[in-house]
Coordinates of C-alpha atoms in Angstrom, one line a residue:
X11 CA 99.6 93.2 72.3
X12 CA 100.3 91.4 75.7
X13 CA 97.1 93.9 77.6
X14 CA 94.4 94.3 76.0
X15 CA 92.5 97.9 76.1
X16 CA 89.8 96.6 78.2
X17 CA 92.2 95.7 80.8
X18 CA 93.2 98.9 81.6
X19 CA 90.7 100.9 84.0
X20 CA 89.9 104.2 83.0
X21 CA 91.7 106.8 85.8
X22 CA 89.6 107.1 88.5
X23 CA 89.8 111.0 89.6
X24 CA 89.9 111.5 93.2
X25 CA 90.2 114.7 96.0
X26 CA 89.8 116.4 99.0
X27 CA 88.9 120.1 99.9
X28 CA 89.4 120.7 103.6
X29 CA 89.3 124.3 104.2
X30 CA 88.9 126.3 107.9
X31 CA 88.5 130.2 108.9
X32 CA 91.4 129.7 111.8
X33 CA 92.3 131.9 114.7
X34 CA 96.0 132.3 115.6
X35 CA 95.7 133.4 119.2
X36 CA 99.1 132.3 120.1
X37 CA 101.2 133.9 123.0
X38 CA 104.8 134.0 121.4
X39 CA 106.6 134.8 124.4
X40 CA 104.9 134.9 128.1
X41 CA 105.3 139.1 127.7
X42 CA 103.2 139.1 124.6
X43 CA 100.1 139.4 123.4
X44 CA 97.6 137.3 121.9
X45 CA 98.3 137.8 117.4
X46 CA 94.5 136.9 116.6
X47 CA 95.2 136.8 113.8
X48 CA 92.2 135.2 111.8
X49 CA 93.1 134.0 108.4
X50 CA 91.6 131.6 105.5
X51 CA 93.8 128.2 105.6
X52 CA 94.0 125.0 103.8
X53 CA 94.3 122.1 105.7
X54 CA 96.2 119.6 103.1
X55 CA 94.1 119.7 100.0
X56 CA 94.6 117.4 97.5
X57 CA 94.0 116.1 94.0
X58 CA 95.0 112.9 91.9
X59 CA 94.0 110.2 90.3
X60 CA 94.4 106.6 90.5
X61 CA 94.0 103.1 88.3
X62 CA 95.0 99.5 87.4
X63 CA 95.8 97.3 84.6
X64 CA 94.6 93.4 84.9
X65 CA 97.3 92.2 83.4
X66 CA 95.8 88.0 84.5
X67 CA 97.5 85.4 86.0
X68 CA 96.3 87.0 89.0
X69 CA 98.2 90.0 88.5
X70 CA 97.2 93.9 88.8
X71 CA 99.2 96.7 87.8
X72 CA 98.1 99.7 90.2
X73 CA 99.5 103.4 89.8
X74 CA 98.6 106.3 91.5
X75 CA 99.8 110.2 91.6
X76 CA 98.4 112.5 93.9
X77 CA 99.3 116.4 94.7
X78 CA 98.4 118.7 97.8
X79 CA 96.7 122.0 96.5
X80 CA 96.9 125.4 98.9
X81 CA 93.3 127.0 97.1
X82 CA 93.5 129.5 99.9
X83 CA 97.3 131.0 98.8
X84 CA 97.4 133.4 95.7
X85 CA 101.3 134.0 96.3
X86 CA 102.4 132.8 93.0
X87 CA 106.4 132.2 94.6
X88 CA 105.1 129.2 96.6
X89 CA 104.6 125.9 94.6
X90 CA 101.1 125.2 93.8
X91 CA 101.3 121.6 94.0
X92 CA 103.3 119.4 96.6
X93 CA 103.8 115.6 96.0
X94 CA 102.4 113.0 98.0
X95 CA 101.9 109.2 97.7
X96 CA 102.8 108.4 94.1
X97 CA 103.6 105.3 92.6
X98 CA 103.5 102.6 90.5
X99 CA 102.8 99.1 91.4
X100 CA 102.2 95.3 91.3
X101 CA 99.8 93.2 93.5
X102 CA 99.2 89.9 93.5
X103 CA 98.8 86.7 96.0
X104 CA 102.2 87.4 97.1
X105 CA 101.2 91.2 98.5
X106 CA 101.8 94.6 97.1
X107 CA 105.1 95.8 95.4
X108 CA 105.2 99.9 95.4
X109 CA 107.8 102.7 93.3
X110 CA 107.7 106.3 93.8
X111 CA 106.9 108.4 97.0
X112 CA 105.5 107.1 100.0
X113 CA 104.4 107.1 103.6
X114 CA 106.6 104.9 105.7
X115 CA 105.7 102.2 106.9
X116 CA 106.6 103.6 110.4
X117 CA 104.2 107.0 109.7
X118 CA 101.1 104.8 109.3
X119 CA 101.8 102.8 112.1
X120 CA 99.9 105.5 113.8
X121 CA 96.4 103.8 112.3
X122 CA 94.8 107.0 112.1
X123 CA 94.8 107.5 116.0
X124 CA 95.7 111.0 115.0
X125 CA 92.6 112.5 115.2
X126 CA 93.6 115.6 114.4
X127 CA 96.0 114.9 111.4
X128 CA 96.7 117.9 108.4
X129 CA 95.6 120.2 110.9
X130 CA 97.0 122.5 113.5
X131 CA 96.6 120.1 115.7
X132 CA 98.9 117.0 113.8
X133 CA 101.0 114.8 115.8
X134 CA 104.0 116.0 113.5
X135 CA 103.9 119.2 116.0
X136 CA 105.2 117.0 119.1
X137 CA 107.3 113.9 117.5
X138 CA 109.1 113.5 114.5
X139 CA 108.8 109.9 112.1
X140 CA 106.1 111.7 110.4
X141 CA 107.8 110.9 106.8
X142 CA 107.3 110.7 103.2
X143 CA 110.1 110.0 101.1
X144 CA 110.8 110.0 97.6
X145 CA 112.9 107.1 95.7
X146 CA 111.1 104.6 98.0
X147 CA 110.5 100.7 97.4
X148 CA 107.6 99.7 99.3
X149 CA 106.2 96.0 100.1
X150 CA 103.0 95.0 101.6
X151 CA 102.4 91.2 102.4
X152 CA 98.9 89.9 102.0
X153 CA 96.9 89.9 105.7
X154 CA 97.5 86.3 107.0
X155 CA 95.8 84.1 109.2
X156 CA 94.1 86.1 112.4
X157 CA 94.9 89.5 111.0
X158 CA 98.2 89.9 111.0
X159 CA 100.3 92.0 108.2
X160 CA 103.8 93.4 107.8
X161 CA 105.4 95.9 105.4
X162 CA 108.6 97.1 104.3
X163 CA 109.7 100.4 103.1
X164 CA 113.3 101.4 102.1
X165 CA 114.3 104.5 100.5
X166 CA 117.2 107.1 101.1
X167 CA 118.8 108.4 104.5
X168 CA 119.8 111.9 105.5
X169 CA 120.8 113.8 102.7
X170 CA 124.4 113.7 102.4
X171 CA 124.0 118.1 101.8
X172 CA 122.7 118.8 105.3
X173 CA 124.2 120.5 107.0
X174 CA 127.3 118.1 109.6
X175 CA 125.8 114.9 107.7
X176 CA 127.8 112.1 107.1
X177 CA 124.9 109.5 105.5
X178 CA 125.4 109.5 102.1
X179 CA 122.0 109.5 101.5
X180 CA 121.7 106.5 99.0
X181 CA 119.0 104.3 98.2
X182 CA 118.4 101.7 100.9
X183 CA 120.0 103.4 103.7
X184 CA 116.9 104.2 105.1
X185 CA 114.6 101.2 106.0
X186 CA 111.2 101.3 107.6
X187 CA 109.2 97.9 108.9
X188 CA 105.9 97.9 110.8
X189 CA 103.8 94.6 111.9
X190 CA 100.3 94.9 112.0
X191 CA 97.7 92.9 113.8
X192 CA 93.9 94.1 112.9
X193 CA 90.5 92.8 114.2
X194 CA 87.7 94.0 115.3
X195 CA 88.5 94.5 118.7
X196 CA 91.6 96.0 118.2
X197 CA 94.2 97.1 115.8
X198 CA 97.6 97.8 116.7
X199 CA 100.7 98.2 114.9
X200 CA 104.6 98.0 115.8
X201 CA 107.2 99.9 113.7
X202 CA 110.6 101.2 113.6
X203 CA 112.6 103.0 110.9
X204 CA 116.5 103.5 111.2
X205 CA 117.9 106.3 109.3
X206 CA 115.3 108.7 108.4
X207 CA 115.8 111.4 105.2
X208 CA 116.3 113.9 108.8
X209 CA 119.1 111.5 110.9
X210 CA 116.6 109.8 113.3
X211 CA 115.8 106.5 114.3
X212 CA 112.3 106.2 115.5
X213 CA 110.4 103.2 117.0
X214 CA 106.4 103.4 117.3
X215 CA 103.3 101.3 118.8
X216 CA 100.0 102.4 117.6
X217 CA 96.5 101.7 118.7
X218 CA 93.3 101.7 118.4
X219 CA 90.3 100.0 120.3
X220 CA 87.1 100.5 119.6
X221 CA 84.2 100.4 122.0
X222 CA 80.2 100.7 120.9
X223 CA 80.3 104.2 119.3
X224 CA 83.9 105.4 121.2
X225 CA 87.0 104.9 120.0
X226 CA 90.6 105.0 121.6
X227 CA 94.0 105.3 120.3
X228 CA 97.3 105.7 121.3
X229 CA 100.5 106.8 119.5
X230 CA 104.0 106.2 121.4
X231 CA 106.9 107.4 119.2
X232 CA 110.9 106.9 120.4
X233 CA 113.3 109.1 118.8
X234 CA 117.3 109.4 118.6
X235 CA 120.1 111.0 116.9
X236 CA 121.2 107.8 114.1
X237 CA 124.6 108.8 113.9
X238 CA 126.9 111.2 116.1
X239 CA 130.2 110.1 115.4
X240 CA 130.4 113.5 113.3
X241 CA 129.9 116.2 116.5
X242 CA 126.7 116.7 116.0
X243 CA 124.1 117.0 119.2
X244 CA 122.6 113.6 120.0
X245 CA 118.6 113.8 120.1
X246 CA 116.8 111.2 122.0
X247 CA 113.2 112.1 123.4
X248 CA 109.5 109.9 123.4
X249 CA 106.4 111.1 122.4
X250 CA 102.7 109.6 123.7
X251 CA 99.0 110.7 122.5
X252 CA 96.1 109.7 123.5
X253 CA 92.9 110.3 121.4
X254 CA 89.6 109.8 122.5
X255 CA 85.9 110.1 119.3
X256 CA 82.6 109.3 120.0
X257 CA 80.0 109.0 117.4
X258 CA 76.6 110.9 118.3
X259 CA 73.4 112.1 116.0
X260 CA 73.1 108.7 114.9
X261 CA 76.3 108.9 113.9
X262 CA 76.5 111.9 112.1
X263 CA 78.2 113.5 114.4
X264 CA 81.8 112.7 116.2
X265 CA 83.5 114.4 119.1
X266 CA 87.2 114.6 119.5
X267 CA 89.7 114.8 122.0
X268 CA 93.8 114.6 122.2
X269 CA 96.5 114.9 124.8
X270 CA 100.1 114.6 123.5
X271 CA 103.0 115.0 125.8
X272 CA 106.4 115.0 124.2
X273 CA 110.2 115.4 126.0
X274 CA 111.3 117.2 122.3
X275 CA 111.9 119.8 124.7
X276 CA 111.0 121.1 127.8
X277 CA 107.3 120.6 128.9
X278 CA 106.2 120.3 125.6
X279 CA 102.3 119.4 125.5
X280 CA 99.6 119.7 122.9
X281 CA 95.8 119.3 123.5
X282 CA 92.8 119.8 121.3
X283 CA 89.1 119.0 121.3
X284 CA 87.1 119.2 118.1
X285 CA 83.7 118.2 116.6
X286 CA 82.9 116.7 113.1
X287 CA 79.4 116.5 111.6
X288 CA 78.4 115.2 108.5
X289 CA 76.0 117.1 106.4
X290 CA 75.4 114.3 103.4
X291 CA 77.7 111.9 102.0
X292 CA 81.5 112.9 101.6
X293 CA 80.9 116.5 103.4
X294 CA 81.4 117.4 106.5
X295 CA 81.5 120.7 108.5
X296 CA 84.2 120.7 112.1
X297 CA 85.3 122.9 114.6
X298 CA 88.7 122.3 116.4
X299 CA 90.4 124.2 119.6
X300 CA 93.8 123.5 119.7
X301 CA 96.5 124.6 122.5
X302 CA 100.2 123.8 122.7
X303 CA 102.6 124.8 125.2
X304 CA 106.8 124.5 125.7
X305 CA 108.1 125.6 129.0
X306 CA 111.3 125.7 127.1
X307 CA 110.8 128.0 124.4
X308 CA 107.8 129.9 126.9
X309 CA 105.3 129.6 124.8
X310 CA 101.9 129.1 124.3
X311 CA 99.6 128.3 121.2
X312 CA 96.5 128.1 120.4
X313 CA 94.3 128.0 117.0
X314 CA 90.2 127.8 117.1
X315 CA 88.9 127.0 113.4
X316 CA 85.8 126.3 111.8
X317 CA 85.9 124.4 108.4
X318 CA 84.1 122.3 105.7
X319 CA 85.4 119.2 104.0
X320 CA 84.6 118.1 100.6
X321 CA 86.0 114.9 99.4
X322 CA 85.4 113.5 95.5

């Protein structure tokens, strides 16, 4: 037996129940009227569990499979569970080797500057690059002198059944690199992915300084068309945020605010304030106000929710 029993970590079982009583008062078109429609929703739930194997020499084996639940849908046609990050693993001296489904490295170049991310008010709403992809080979070096990190992600392009695609959608058409430099007066990240799984090529700088008890970050995203030799209509558009928390009752407590602005289309802008308070450890209760706008689809939206958030 090259591992011995002992070596191998019982599976550690892990979650998160976020859960919010949202109101839809969007204004589809500037003619209509406000939906209010209140409704029970969950804000990307999930379950899994995760371990590792010493297997010596300096070498762990690390695995991981996770699922997002919807505990707030009883429609039986939609899937009860949705992948996320799942994979298999080897880390070492020399970094981290991932298998499976992943984050790119270019989604969390964002460094959680997204202060309102799974919910109505998520970044993915203004930019694209926000991807997980399956069949992905993921590398993380160790953090080397002064803070500094890079990783690696490649996985498969556009799918060669879309619609007017010509990628062929094979593994290692799609690459993802970030470089990250983290201390504790700053963290910031520089990334850029070529051939995305939807036919973009994105760049991205993330930031965030903190301040005493504030924090600031900032998310600039780049985005165009990879490939439209084939006819199809060339995309090319930025995206900036800017996120402002602040911890208060001794911090308990955390305000939130956001500005996005995005050229996607037309006057496209999304703002949100919000307020997190932590009741005991791993639960919180939050509130969130969230308004969107597009001169070019004349529309407005906005959602007001009060949730709880459970994590295990």
């Amino acid at each position: 037996v090259l591992i011995s029993m002992s070596a191998i970590s019982a599976p550690k079982v892990y979650g998160k129940l976020n859960i919010a009583v949202n109101n839809d008062g969007s204004d589809v078109t500037a003619n209509a009227d406000n939906s209010n429609d209140i409704d029970l929703i969950s804000n990307a739930s999930r379950l899994g569990f995760k371990g590792k194997v010493d297997m010596k020499n300096g070498l762990t084996g690390i695995y991981q499979i996770e699922y997002e639940v919807d505990i707030t849908n009883d429609d039986t046609k939609d899937k009860a569970f949705n992948q996320r990050n799942s994979f298999v693993g080897l880390k070492g001296n020399f970094g981290t080797f991932k298998l499976g489904t992943y984050d790119t490295p270019l989604k969390l170049a964002q460094l959680k500057a997204d202060l309102f991310n799974d919910l109505k008010g998520d970044i993915k709403n203004i930019t694209d690059g926000e991807n997980r992809i399956g069949s992905f080979f993921g590398y993380d070096s160790p953090v080397f002198g002064g803070g500094v990190s890079i990783s690696l992600g490649l996985g498969k392009g556009e799918d060669d059944e879309e619609a007017g695609s010509d990628l062929d959608g094979e593994f290692g058409s799609n690459i993802s690199i970030s470089l990250k430099y983290d201390i504790d007066v700053i963290k910031f990240a520089l990334a850029t992915e070529k051939a995305s799984i939807k036919g973009f090529d994105h760049n991205r700088l993330g930031m965030m300084i903190p301040a005493g008890p504030v924090t600031i970050g900032f998310i600039y995203t780049s985005t165009e068309t990879t490939d439209i030799s084939d006819g199809r209509d060339a995309v090319d558009y930025n995206a900036t945020t800017i996120s402002i928390s602040a911890k208060v009752a001794d911090g308990k407590g955390k305000f939130k605010f956001q500005h996005g602005r995005s050229d996607k289309s037309a006057g496209l802008r999304q703002t949100q304030i919000g307020y997190d308070h932590k009741l005991f450890k791993n639960f919180k209760i939050f509130g969130y106000h969230t308004a969107r706008s597009s001169d070019a689809a004349n529309s407005d939206k906005a959602y007001t929710g009060l949730g709880i958030e459970y994590k295990f």
